[in-house]
Structure formats: structure tokens, C-alpha cells
Amino acid sequence: MGTKHKRLIEGVIDWDNLQLAHRLARRGKRDRFEVGLFEANLWEELGALQMEMLWGTYQPGRYRAFLVYEPKQREILAAPYRDRVAQHAICSLCGPIWDRSMIYDNYACRPGKGTHAGAARVERWLRGMAASGPVWTLKMDVSKYFASIPHWLAKEVIREKIACPATLLLLDRIIDSTADPRDPNPVGIPVGNLTSQWIANLVGNRLDQWAKRELRLARYARYMDDMVVLVRTKDEALAIREEFDAKLLTMGLRFSKTSVLPASRGVNFLGYRIWPHKRLLRKDSVRRIKRNLRHMQWEYARGLIGVEKVRQRIGSWVAHADHASAENLKRQVLGGVVFKRGSRGD
């Protein structure tokens, strides 16, 4: 199990750490009313948060719910701003501890990782394996991942490296902040919480450690609930899938979909179809950017967004496309797009 960290609360509530947490929480949100209100009384707000976290009286506030539709419909629960500050303060201390416990090939929400690093790693594996024989791909996705994580499991995984009672109390209250008091076995953590990203990654890390130590999988990678394994035979891939299915059941989770395919058909992972010597954008990525462009044109025509927001959104997709063989596709998708005020649907 390794070292457990017992005295973290002093660092969590350290004044410099709380100020840093505020700066991190407000990034990209400085124009919002609740952020301005918090900043107008910054010392009082941070001081109250510090005392509540120290004495164990901190309680998360009510969430604001809204839907997003990319890449699929999900409900996001947005915590009040002071709670986001509290989460940054906690994760600035706990995050590096948790990160050090994770395997190399976990690419989700970690410094120096991400989708491009994960796709490059799988491409290198394919190149090496394809040179010496057949390759089969096992692809697995967990059903409704954040919404399916039991609270007992969330509390277990945070305790694998953290043993500070005051810090664990804060985390337990955040985990339970969406629970029905009448439910003896609450399930689900809010997608919008910073702590939820870490907890979901720690739940996945339990799978990662088992996959590496018990199954001895050399070419296994994960991005949150999206997992890929490269092996030599179809039978090996099918047997591994059965092992994962049984393991997930012990954690209160289940697959949404799986596939076992020859790698010659390309590995669908992290927004790309990957072969040993090339990557293509997945069709759903192209459909999404086309849909988003139409919606941005509509928003821009009505003055709901400005040029900078359009540039940011397009730039993000172009950066993703630049990691694939997509020059012709970029010209095809973006070549005829025009943004004009008052020009759409009038």
C-alpha cells in the first residue's frame, strides 16, 4: 500500500494555498457575478473557508445543474464558487500524492499526459508489434462512469494514500454532497467537480494496478473510463475481456460497450483511429466540429459570442486534427465557413 499521508490539513488551509486555489478556480470565469462577489470580500471569504475547513464545519453548497451535449448528453453539476476554491485547495495537496500512485499509461487529467500522449503511445505499440506478428485490440468503455461510482468505493480509493482525518472529512462531505440521505448505498459523483476527476481517476487506477499486477498486461492504456489492450490473439483478448467484466462487477461497475478487433482495422482510442504509421480523426469528431461550426455561426450572428471565442473553439479542434493525417479534411471542413453578424436564420 505504501506511505499514507497523515498531516495535510495544515497545507490545505495555508493562506497562500487558499489564495492560489482562488486564482485557479477563477481562471476563465472572472466576468461571472459570483466570482466578482467573492473577490469583493476576498479576505473574509477565504478566512471563513479556512476556519470551516480547519474545525470540520465546512459543508458544500447547492449545485447548479445543466446539460452538455459533447461528446454525448451529460448532466453537469456546478458547485458554488467557494466550493470550487475549497476543491482546488484540497487537490493542490492531494493531487500530486495521488498522481504518484498511478501507472505510466494512465493518460486522464494528469500533468504531462492527455489524449495526444496516449494516442502516440498506442501508435508506437502498434508499430513495434505489427513488425513481428498479428495484433488484436480489446477496447472497453465503462457505462455511465461518473454516475455509477458507488460512494463506498470513492471513499476507499481516496484513503489508499491519504490518512489525514480532517482532509478525509472534507472529501467525504464533497462525495456525499449529492447523496439522498434516505439512500443507504448512494452512487454517483458530480462530473463538474475537480475532486470527482481525481476520484474517478483513482477508481480507474484500481483497475490499472490490477491489470498490471494480476493480469500482467504489457500494452494496456486508459483515459478515464476508456481502456485499450493490445495482444497477439483474439482468444487472448476475449479472455481478458471476461476478466475485466468480473473485476468491474466487484466495484459496482459494468461495461457500456466492448470490441475485439484485429488492429489492421485501426484502434479507436482518444478521438483517433490509430494504425502503426498513421492516425485519422474519428468520424464522430468530424461530425461534432461541423455541428459546432453551424451552432457557432448561429451564435455569432446574434452577438452571443465574439471573434475570440470562435478562434478558441476552432483552434482547439485544429490542434486535435494536427495530430492526425488531416490536412485535406481541415480544408474541407473549414474552407467554406464564414461568420457574419445577423446572417444566420434572419
mmCIF file of N, CA, C and O in Angstrom, residues 2 28 83 105 111 119 123 134 150 160 191 201 211 237 243 247 270 280 282 285 329:
data_model
loop_
_atom_site.group_PDB
_atom_site.id
_atom_site.type_symbol
_atom_site.label_atom_id
_atom_site.label_comp_id
_atom_site.label_asym_id
_atom_site.label_seq_id
_atom_site.Cartn_x
_atom_site.Cartn_y
_atom_site.Cartn_z
ATOM 1 N N GLY A 2 2.056 1.209 0.638
ATOM 2 C CA GLY A 2 2.943 2.365 0.634
ATOM 3 C C GLY A 2 2.587 3.373 1.705
ATOM 4 O O GLY A 2 1.726 3.151 2.555
ATOM 5 N N GLY A 28 -10.716 31.883 -16.435
ATOM 6 C CA GLY A 28 -11.753 31.851 -17.449
ATOM 7 C C GLY A 28 -13.129 32.221 -16.965
ATOM 8 O O GLY A 28 -14.093 32.146 -17.720
ATOM 9 N N ASP A 83 -16.998 26.601 -3.088
ATOM 10 C CA ASP A 83 -16.712 25.165 -3.043
ATOM 11 C C ASP A 83 -15.654 24.788 -4.065
ATOM 12 O O ASP A 83 -14.843 23.887 -3.827
ATOM 13 N N ASP A 105 0.788 4.559 -17.955
ATOM 14 C CA ASP A 105 -0.125 4.603 -19.094
ATOM 15 C C ASP A 105 -1.562 4.951 -18.734
ATOM 16 O O ASP A 105 -2.514 4.495 -19.373
ATOM 17 N N PRO A 111 -0.735 15.836 -15.232
ATOM 18 C CA PRO A 111 0.315 16.656 -15.855
ATOM 19 C C PRO A 111 1.177 15.823 -16.794
ATOM 20 O O PRO A 111 1.602 14.723 -16.454
ATOM 21 N N ALA A 119 -2.473 8.657 -27.503
ATOM 22 C CA ALA A 119 -2.575 8.177 -28.878
ATOM 23 C C ALA A 119 -1.191 7.848 -29.442
ATOM 24 O O ALA A 119 -1.020 6.849 -30.155
ATOM 25 N N GLU A 123 0.165 4.191 -30.821
ATOM 26 C CA GLU A 123 0.734 4.088 -32.168
ATOM 27 C C GLU A 123 2.122 3.439 -32.128
ATOM 28 O O GLU A 123 2.454 2.598 -32.982
ATOM 29 N N PRO A 134 0.777 -10.818 -35.823
ATOM 30 C CA PRO A 134 -0.575 -10.245 -35.767
ATOM 31 C C PRO A 134 -0.823 -9.504 -34.457
ATOM 32 O O PRO A 134 -0.193 -9.786 -33.437
ATOM 33 N N PRO A 150 -19.916 3.992 -6.861
ATOM 34 C CA PRO A 150 -20.520 3.964 -5.518
ATOM 35 C C PRO A 150 -19.719 4.835 -4.551
ATOM 36 O O PRO A 150 -18.494 4.931 -4.647
ATOM 37 N N GLU A 160 -6.475 5.249 0.166
ATOM 38 C CA GLU A 160 -5.317 4.406 -0.121
ATOM 39 C C GLU A 160 -4.001 5.148 0.066
ATOM 40 O O GLU A 160 -2.966 4.534 0.312
ATOM 41 N N VAL A 191 -19.870 15.254 -12.273
ATOM 42 C CA VAL A 191 -18.862 15.411 -13.324
ATOM 43 C C VAL A 191 -18.121 16.734 -13.188
ATOM 44 O O VAL A 191 -16.915 16.808 -13.453
ATOM 45 N N ASN A 201 -10.406 8.996 -11.487
ATOM 46 C CA ASN A 201 -9.099 8.512 -11.929
ATOM 47 C C ASN A 201 -8.529 7.495 -10.935
ATOM 48 O O ASN A 201 -7.861 6.531 -11.323
ATOM 49 N N ALA A 211 -4.718 -4.701 -13.518
ATOM 50 C CA ALA A 211 -4.380 -5.119 -14.878
ATOM 51 C C ALA A 211 -2.883 -5.353 -15.036
ATOM 52 O O ALA A 211 -2.451 -6.292 -15.712
ATOM 53 N N ALA A 237 -7.600 -11.809 -26.203
ATOM 54 C CA ALA A 237 -8.399 -10.603 -25.984
ATOM 55 C C ALA A 237 -9.748 -10.933 -25.347
ATOM 56 O O ALA A 237 -10.211 -10.238 -24.429
ATOM 57 N N GLU A 243 -12.202 -11.276 -17.793
ATOM 58 C CA GLU A 243 -11.568 -10.925 -16.517
ATOM 59 C C GLU A 243 -11.965 -9.512 -16.094
ATOM 60 O O GLU A 243 -12.285 -9.258 -14.925
ATOM 61 N N LYS A 247 -14.112 -8.200 -12.790
ATOM 62 C CA LYS A 247 -13.497 -7.231 -11.876
ATOM 63 C C LYS A 247 -14.388 -6.006 -11.702
ATOM 64 O O LYS A 247 -14.573 -5.502 -10.587
ATOM 65 N N LEU A 270 -9.165 7.677 -28.006
ATOM 66 C CA LEU A 270 -8.873 9.089 -27.748
ATOM 67 C C LEU A 270 -9.158 9.999 -28.939
ATOM 68 O O LEU A 270 -8.441 10.963 -29.198
ATOM 69 N N LEU A 280 -5.978 8.775 -38.092
ATOM 70 C CA LEU A 280 -7.050 9.536 -38.713
ATOM 71 C C LEU A 280 -8.020 9.995 -37.634
ATOM 72 O O LEU A 280 -8.163 9.339 -36.598
ATOM 73 N N ARG A 282 -11.537 10.347 -35.933
ATOM 74 C CA ARG A 282 -12.742 9.536 -35.941
ATOM 75 C C ARG A 282 -13.881 10.318 -36.590
ATOM 76 O O ARG A 282 -13.946 11.543 -36.523
ATOM 77 N N SER A 285 -15.763 12.799 -34.487
ATOM 78 C CA SER A 285 -15.074 14.067 -34.260
ATOM 79 C C SER A 285 -15.364 15.048 -35.382
ATOM 80 O O SER A 285 -15.589 16.243 -35.141
ATOM 81 N N LEU A 329 -8.771 17.167 -44.850
ATOM 82 C CA LEU A 329 -10.007 17.238 -44.078
ATOM 83 C C LEU A 329 -10.187 18.622 -43.460
ATOM 84 O O LEU A 329 -11.288 19.172 -43.459
#
